Coordinates of C-alpha atoms and ligand atoms in Angstrom, one line a residue:
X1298 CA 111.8 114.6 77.1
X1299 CA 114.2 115.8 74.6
X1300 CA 113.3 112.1 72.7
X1301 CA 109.7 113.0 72.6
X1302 CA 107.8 113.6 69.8
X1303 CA 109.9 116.7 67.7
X1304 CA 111.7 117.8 71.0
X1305 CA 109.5 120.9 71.3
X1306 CA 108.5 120.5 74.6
X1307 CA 104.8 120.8 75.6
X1308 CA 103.8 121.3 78.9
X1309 CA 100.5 121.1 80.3
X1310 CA 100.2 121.6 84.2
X1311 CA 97.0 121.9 84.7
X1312 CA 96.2 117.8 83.1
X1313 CA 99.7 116.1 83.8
X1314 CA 100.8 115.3 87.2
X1315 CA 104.7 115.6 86.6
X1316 CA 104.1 119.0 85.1
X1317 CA 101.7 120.1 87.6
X1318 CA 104.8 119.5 90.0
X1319 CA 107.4 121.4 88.0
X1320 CA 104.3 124.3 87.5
X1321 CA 103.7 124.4 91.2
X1322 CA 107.4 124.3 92.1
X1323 CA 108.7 127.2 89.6
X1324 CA 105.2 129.1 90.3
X1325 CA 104.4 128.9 87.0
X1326 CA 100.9 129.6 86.1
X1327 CA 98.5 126.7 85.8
X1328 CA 95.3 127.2 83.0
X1329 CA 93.0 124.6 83.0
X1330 CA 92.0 124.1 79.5
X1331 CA 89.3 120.5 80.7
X1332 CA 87.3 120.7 82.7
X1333 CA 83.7 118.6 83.7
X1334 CA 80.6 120.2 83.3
X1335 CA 80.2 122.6 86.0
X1336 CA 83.2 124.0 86.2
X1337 CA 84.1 127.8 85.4
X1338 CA 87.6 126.3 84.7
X1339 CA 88.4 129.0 87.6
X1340 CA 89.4 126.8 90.1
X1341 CA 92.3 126.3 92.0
X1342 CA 94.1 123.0 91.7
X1343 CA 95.3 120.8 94.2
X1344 CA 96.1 118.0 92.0
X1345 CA 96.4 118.1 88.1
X1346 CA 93.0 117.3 86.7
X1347 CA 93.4 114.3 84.8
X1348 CA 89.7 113.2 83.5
X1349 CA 90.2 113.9 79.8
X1350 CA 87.1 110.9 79.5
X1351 CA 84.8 112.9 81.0
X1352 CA 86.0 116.6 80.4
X1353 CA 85.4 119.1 77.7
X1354 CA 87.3 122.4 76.8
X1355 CA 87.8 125.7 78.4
X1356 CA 89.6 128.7 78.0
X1357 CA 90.1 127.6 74.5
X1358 CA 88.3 130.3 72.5
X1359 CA 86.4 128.6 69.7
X1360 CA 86.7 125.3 70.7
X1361 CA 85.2 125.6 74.2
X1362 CA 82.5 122.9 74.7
X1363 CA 84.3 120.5 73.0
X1364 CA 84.7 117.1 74.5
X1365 CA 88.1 116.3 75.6
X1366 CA 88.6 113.1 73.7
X1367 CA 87.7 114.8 70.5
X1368 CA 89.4 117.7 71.2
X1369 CA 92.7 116.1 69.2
X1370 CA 90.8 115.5 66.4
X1371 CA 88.9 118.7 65.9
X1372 CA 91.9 120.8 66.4
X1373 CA 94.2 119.1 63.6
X1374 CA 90.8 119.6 61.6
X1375 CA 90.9 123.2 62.1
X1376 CA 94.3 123.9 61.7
X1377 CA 94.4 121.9 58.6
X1378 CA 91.3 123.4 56.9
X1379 CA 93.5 126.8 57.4
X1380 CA 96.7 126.0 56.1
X1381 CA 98.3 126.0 59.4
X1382 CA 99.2 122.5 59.7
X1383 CA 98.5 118.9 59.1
X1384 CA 98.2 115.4 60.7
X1385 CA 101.2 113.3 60.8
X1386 CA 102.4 109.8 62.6
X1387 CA 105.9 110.6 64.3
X1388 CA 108.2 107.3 64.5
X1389 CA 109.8 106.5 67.0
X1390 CA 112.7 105.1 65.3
X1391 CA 116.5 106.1 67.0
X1392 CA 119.9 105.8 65.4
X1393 CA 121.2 102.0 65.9
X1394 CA 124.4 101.0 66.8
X1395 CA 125.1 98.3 64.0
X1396 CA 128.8 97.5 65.3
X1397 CA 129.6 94.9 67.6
X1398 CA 132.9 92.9 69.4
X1399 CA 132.6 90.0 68.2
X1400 CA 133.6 87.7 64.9
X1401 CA 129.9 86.1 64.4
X1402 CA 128.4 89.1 61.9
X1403 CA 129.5 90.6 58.8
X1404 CA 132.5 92.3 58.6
X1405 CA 132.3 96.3 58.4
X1406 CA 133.9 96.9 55.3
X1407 CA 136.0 100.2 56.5
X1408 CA 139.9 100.8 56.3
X1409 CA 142.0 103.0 58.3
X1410 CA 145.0 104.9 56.7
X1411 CA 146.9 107.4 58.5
X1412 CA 146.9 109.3 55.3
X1413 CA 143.9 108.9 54.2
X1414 CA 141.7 108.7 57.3
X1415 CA 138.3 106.6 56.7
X1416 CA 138.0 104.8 53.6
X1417 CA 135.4 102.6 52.5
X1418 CA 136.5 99.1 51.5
X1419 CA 135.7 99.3 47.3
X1420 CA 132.8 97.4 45.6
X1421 CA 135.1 95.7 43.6
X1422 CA 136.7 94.1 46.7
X1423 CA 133.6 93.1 48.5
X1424 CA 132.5 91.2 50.5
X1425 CA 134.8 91.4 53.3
X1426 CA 135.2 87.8 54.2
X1427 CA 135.7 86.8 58.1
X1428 CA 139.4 84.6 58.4
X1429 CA 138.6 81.0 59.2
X1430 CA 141.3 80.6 61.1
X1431 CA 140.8 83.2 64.5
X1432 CA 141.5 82.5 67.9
X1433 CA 138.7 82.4 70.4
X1434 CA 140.9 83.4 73.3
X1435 CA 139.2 85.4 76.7
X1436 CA 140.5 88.8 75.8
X1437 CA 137.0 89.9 75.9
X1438 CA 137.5 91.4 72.6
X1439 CA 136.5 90.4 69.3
X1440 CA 139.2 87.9 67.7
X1441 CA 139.8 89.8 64.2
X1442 CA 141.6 92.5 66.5
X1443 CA 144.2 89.8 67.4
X1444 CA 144.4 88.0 63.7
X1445 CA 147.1 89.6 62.0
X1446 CA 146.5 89.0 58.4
X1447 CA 142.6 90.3 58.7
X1448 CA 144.0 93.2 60.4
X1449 CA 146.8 94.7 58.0
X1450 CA 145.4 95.4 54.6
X1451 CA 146.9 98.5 52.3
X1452 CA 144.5 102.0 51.4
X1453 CA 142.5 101.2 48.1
X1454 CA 143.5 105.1 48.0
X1455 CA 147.5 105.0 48.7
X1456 CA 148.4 102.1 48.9
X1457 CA 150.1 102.3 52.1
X1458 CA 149.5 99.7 55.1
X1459 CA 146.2 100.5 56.6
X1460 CA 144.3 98.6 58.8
X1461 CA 140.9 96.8 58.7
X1462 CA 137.7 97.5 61.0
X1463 CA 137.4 94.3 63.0
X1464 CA 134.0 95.0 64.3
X1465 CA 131.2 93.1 63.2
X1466 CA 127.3 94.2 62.4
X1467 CA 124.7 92.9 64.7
X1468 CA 123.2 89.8 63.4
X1469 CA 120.2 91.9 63.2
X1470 CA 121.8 93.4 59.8
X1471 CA 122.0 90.1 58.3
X1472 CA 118.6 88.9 59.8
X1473 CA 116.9 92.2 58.1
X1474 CA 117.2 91.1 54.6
X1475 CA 118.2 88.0 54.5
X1476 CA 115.0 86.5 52.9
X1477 CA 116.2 88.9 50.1
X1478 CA 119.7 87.7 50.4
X1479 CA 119.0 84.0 50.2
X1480 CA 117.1 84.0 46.7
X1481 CA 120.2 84.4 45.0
X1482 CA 123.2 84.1 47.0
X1483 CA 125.7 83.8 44.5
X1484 CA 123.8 86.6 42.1
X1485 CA 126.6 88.9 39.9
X1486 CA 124.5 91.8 39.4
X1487 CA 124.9 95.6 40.4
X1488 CA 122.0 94.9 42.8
X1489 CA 121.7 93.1 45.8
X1490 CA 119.9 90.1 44.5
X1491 CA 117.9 88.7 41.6
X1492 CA 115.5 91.1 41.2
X1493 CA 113.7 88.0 38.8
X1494 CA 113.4 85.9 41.4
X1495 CA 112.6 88.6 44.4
X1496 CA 109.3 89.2 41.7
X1497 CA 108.5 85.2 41.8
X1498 CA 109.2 84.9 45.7
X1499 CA 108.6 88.2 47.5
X1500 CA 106.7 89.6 49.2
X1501 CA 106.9 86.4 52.0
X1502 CA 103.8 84.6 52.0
X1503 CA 103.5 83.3 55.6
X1504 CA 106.2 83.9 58.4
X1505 CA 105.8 82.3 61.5
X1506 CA 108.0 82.6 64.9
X1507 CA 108.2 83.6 68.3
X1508 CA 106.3 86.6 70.1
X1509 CA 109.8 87.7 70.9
X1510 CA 110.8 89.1 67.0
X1511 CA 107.8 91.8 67.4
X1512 CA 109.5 95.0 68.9
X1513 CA 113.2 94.3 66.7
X1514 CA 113.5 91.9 64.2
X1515 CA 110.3 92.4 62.7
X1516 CA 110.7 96.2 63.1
X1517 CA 114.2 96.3 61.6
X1518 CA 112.9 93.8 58.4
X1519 CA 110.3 96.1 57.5
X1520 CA 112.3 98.8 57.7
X1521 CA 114.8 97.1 55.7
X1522 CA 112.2 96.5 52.7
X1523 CA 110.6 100.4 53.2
X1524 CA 114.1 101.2 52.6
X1525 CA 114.6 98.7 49.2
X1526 CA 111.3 100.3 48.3
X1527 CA 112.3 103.7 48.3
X1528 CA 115.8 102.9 46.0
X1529 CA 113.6 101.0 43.9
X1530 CA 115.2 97.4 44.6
X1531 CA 111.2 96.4 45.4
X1532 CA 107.9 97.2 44.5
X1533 CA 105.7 96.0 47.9
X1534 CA 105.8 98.1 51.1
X1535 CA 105.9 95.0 53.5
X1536 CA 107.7 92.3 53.7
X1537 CA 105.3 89.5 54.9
X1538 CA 101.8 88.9 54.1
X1539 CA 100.6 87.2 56.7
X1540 CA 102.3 86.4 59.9
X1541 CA 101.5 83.8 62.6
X1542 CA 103.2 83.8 66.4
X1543 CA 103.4 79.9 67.8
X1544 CA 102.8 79.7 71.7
X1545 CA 105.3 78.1 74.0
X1546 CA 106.0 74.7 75.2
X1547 CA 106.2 74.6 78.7
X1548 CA 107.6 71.9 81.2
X1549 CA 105.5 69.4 82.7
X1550 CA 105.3 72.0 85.6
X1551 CA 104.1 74.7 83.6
X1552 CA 107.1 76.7 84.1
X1553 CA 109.3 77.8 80.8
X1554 CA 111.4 75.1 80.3
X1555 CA 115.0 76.1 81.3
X1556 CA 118.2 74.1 82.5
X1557 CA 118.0 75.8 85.7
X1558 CA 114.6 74.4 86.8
X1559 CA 115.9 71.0 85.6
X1560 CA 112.4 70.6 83.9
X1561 CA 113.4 70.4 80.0
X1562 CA 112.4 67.6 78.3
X1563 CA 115.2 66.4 75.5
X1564 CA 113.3 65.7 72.6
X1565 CA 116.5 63.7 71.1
X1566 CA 115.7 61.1 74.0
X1567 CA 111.9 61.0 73.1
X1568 CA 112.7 60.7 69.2
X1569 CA 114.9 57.7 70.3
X1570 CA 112.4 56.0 72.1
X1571 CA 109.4 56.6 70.2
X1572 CA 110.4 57.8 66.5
X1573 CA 110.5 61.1 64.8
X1574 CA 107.0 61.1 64.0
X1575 CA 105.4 60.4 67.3
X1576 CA 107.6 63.2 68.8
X1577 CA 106.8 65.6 65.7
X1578 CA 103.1 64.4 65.7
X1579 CA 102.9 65.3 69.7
X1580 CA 103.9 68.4 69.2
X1581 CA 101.2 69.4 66.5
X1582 CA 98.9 67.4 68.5
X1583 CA 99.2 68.6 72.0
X1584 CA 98.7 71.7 72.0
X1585 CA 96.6 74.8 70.4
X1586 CA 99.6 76.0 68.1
X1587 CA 99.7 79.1 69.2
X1588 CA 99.3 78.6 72.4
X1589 CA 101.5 76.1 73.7
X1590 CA 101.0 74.7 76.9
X1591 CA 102.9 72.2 79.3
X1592 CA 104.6 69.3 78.2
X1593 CA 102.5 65.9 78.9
X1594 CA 104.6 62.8 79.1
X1595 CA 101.8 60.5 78.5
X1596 CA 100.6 62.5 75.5
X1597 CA 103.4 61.6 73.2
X1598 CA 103.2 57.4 74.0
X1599 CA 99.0 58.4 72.7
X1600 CA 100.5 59.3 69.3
X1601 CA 103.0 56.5 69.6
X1602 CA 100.0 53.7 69.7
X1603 CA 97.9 55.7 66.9
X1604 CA 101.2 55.0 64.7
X1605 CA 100.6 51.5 65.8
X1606 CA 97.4 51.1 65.1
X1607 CA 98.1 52.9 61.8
X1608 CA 100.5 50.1 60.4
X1609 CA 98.1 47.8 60.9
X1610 CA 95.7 49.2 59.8
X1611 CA 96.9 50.0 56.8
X1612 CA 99.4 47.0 56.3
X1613 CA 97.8 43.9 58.0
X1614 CA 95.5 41.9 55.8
X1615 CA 91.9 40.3 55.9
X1616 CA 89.6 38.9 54.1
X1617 CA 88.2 40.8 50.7
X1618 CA 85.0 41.8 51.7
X1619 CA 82.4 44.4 50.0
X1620 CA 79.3 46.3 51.5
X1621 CA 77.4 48.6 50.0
X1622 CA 76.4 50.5 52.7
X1623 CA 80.0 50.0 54.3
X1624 CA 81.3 52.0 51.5
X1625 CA 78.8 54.9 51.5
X1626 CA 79.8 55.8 54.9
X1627 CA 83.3 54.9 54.4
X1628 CA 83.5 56.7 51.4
X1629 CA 81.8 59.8 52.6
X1630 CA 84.4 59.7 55.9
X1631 CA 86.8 60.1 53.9
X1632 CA 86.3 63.1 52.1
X1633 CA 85.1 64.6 54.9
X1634 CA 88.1 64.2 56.3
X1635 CA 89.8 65.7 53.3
X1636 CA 88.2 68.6 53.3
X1637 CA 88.6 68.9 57.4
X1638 CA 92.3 68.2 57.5
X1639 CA 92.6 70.4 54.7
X1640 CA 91.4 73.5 56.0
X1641 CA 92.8 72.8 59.6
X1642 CA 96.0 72.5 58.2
X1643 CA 95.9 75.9 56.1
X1644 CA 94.6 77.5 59.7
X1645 CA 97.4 76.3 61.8
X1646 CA 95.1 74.7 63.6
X1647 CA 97.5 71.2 63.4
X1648 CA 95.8 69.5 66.8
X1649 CA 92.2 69.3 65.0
X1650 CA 93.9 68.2 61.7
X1651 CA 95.8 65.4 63.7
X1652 CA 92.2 64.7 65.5
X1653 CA 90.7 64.3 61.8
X1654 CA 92.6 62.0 60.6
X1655 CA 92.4 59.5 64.2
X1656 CA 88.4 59.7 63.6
X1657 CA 88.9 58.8 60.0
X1658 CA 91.0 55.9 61.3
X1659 CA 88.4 55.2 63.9
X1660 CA 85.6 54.8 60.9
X1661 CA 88.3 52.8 59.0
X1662 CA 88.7 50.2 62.2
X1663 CA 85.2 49.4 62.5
X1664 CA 84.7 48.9 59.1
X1665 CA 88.0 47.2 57.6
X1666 CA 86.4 43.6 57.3
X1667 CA 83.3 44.9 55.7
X1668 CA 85.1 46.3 52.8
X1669 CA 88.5 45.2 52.8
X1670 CA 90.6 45.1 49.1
X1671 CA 87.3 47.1 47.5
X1672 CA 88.8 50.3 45.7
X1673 CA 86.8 52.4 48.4
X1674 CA 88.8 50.5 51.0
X1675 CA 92.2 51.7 48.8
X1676 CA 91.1 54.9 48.7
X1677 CA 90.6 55.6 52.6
X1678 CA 94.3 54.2 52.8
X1679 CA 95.6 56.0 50.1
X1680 CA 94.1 59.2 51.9
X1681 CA 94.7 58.7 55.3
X1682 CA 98.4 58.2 54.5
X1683 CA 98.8 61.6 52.1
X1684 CA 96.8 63.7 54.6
X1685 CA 98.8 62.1 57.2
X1686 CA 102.6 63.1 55.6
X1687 CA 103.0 66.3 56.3
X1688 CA 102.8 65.4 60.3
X1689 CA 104.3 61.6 59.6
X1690 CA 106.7 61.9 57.1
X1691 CA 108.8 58.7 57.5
X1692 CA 106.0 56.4 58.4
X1693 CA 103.7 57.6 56.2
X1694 CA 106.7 56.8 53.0
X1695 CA 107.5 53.5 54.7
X1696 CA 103.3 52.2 54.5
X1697 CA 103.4 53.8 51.1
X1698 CA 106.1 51.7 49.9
X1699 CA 105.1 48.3 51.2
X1700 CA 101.6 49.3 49.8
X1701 CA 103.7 48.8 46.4
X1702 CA 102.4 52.7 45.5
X1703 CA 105.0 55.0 43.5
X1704 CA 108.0 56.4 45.2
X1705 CA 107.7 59.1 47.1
X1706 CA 104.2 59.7 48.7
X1707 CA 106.0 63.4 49.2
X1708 CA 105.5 63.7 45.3
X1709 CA 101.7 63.0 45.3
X1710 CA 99.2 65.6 44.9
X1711 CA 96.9 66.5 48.2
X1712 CA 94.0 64.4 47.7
X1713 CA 90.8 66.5 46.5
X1714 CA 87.8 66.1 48.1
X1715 CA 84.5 65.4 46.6
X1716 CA 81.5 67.8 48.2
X1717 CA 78.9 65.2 46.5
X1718 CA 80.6 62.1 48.3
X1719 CA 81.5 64.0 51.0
X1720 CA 77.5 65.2 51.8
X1721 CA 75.4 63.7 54.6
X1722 CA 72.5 61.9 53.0
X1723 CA 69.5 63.4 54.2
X1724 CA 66.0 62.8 54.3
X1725 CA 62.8 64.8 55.0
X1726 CA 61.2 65.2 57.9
X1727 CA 57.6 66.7 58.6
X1728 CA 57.2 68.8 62.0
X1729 CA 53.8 68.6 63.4
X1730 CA 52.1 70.9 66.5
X1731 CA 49.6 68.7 68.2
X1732 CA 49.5 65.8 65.2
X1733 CA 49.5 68.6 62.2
X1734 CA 52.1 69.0 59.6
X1735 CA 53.0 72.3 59.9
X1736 CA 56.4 72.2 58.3
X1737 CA 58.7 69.9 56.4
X1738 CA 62.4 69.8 57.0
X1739 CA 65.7 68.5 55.8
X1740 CA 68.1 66.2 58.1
X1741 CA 70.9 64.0 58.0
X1742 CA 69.4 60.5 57.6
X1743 CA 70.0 59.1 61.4
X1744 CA 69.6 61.9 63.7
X1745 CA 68.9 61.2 67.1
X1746 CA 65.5 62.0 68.6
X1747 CA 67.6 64.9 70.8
X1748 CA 68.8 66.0 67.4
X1749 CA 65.9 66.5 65.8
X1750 CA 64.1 67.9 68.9
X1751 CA 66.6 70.8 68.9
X1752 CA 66.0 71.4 65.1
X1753 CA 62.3 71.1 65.6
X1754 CA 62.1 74.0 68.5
X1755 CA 64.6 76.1 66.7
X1756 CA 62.5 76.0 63.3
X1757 CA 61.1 79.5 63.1
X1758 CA 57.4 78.2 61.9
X1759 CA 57.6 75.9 65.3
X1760 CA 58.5 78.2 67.5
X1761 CA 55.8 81.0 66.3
X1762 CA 53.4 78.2 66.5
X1763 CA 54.6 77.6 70.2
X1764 CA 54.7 81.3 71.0
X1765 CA 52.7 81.7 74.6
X1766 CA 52.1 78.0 75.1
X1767 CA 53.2 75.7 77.0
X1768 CA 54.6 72.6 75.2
X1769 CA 53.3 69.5 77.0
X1770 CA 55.9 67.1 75.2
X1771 CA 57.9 66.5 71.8
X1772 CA 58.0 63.5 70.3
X1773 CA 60.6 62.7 67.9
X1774 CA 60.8 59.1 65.2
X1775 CA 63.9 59.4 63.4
X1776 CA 64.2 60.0 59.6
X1777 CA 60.2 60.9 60.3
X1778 CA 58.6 63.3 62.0
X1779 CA 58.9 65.8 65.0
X1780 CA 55.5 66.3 67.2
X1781 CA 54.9 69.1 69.0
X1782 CA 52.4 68.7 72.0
X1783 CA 51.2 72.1 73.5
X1784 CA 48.4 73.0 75.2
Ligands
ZN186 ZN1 145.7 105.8 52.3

């Protein structure tokens, strides 16, 4: 209780059932103060009275009458509009203990002097650096208590033999700041680090981890920065912009993978057997990313063949070859794909990018001999293989090289796509209601009759037309007309 809120303690018997208990067992007096319509708020209680979503105030002077779940609300307004007291958000942050037994963690830069008592370790000497040379032995204690020349240090007050701390901070120190830290490790200032490059890198654009950080890590980082904030050190009041939680990979029983249930799968052994990008490619692939989901063994020998088929495509040679109308569609696939793959990507949404670029290799198959050595044909390549790196990284660089194209295909820019090439061509269709042209519309060139029935009965002009009849049939010729038949 004593943890709660400021300490005070409230108590309110007559709506909680622990301090109806300790009302009823002290014979303390219990005033209902909610009650549902009806009541006199009179009664005698058997049982606290708990239905703050239907009640509404009573014995509460002014605010009588007024429904429970408001009741917070109205109250703070009150008070405030009196000068009695104001809204506030109580944290629920506690005193952490930072120091820990171990030799992992930065030293705590304190020294103990039987003269001097506690003295801080001076700036001038810091950091603290941990020996490289400890002993793991099973004391069960940390190893700097048992390395001598850690230990023994002289007062930076006296000068007499002192002796060092030789606990540790909880890694969770070092994992509050350390995106602050690492821009400028080796930075000589009187700050903590650059602030020049915290201005050019901070706040973090996009962290991504585990569910698991929310309730410390995360807390602790921010905490860290509302802290750097308030000394000035930065300028933002959060530490990440945007931050995305990946799902789990399960075993191929759907269990967490763990040693005990003998159901982990090694992906050292799967990158021997099938190659770094398969496995890495399976794993964007597979699975929503943050989701997760159990491992499937056949999924990652799918990717394995799409690599395959890849090298050939890409690498084995036919015939030159040029259609027109090969191109167009070609063409258009493939910035399609460029704007698809590129906006999957930016989502995290790495299984729909992955299934972008196997249609686009899909359209390339079936129409390699048509157009094979035309620029268009150089062009799908070209951008299936740079949309492709981020997921394939080696044998994306190993096609690029024998394609003779500059070293590295990691050094390209991300292909751009064109909205003009990229657009469906289109035609215009008339609809009709009983053989009349009642409307014109708009399609892809090539829509199925299904197609452009659906379009047909959800045009607005159509279906007012239809309103209260019944529609005998719909007949749909593709790339020209829609007939409505009602009667
Ligand atoms: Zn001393």
């Amino acid at each position: 209780m004593m943890g709660y809120g400021t300490g005070a303690i409230m108590a309110v018997p007559a709506h909680d059932e622990r301090d109806f208990d300790f009302a009823r067992k002290f014979q303390l007096p219990i005033k209902i103060v909610i009650a549902p319509d009806g009541w006199n708020g009179q009664e005698n209680l058997n049982e606290a009275y708990i239905g703050v979503e239907e009640g509404r105030l009573v014995n509460s002077d002014l605010f009588n009458g007024t429904p429970a779940l408001k009741a917070k609300a109205v109250v703070t307004a009150w008070l405030t509009e009196h000068g009695l007291g104001k809204k506030t958000v109580n944290y629920r942050l506690r005193d952490w203990l930072i120091s820990r037994q171990r030799y992992w963690g930065a030293p705590i830069p304190i020294i103990y002097c039987e003269r001097c008592g506690t003295v801080p370790v001076p700036e001038k000497d810091l950091p603290v650096l941990l020996p490289e040379d400890a002993e793991f032995l099973p004391t069960g204690e940390s190893p700097l208590k048992y390395h001598e020349s850690f230990r023994k240090t002289t007062c930076p007050k006296c000068g007499g033999p002192a002796e060092r701390e030789t606990d540790t901070m909880d890694t969770f120190m070092c994992s509050s700041w350390y995106p602050y830290g690492y821009l400028s490790p080796y930075y000589k200032g009187n700050v903590p680090f650059n602030p020049e490059e915290a201005k050019y890198w901070l706040p973090i654009d996009l962290y991504t981890g585990g569910i698991e950080h929310a309730c410390m890590h995360l807390i602790y980082i921010r905490f860290f920065t509302k802290v750097m904030r308030d000394l000035g050190l930065v300028d933002f009041d959060e530490p990440v912009v945007k931050l995305r939680n990946q799902g789990i990979i399960l075993g191929e029983d759907s269990e967490k993978m763990s040693k005990s249930r003998g159901n982990v799968v090694a992906p050292d052994d799967l990158v021997q057997k099938y190659g770094a990008d398969a496995v890495r490619a399976y794993l964007m692939f597979g699975w929503r990313w943050e989701q997760g989901g159990p491992w499937d063994g056949k999924g990652v020998e799918g990717i394995y063949r799409f690599l395959n088929r890849i090298w050939e495509l890409t690498l084995e040679k036919v015939p030159q070859a040029n259609s027109a109308e090969a191109e167009k569609i070609l063409r258009r696939k493939t910035h399609q794909t460029i704007a698809k793959a590129t906006k999957e990507i930016e989502n995290f949404s790495f299984n729909t990018y992955l299934a972008s670029l196997m249609e686009l290799s899909n359209v390339m198959a079936k129409y390699k001999v048509e157009i094979y050595a035309t620029a268009s044909w150089e062009e799908s390549v070209k951008t299936l293989l740079l949309l492709m790196a981020p997921a394939c990284p080696h044998i994306t660089e190993e096609i690029w090289a024998r394609l003779g194209l500059p070293y590295s295909i990691h050094n390209q820019s991300w292909p751009k796509s064109d909205p003009n090439l990229a657009a469906e061509e289109t035609v215009e269709i008339v609809l009709q209601i009983n053989g009349k042209i009642r409307e014109k519309l708009v399609v892809p060139i090539g829509s199925s009759p299904e197609e452009l029935q659906n379009m047909a009965m959800q045009n607005e002009v159509i279906q007012k037309a239809i309103a209260g009849k019944i529609v005998k049939k719909v007949i749909a010729v593709p790339d020209r007309l829609v007939n409505v038949v009602i009667i």
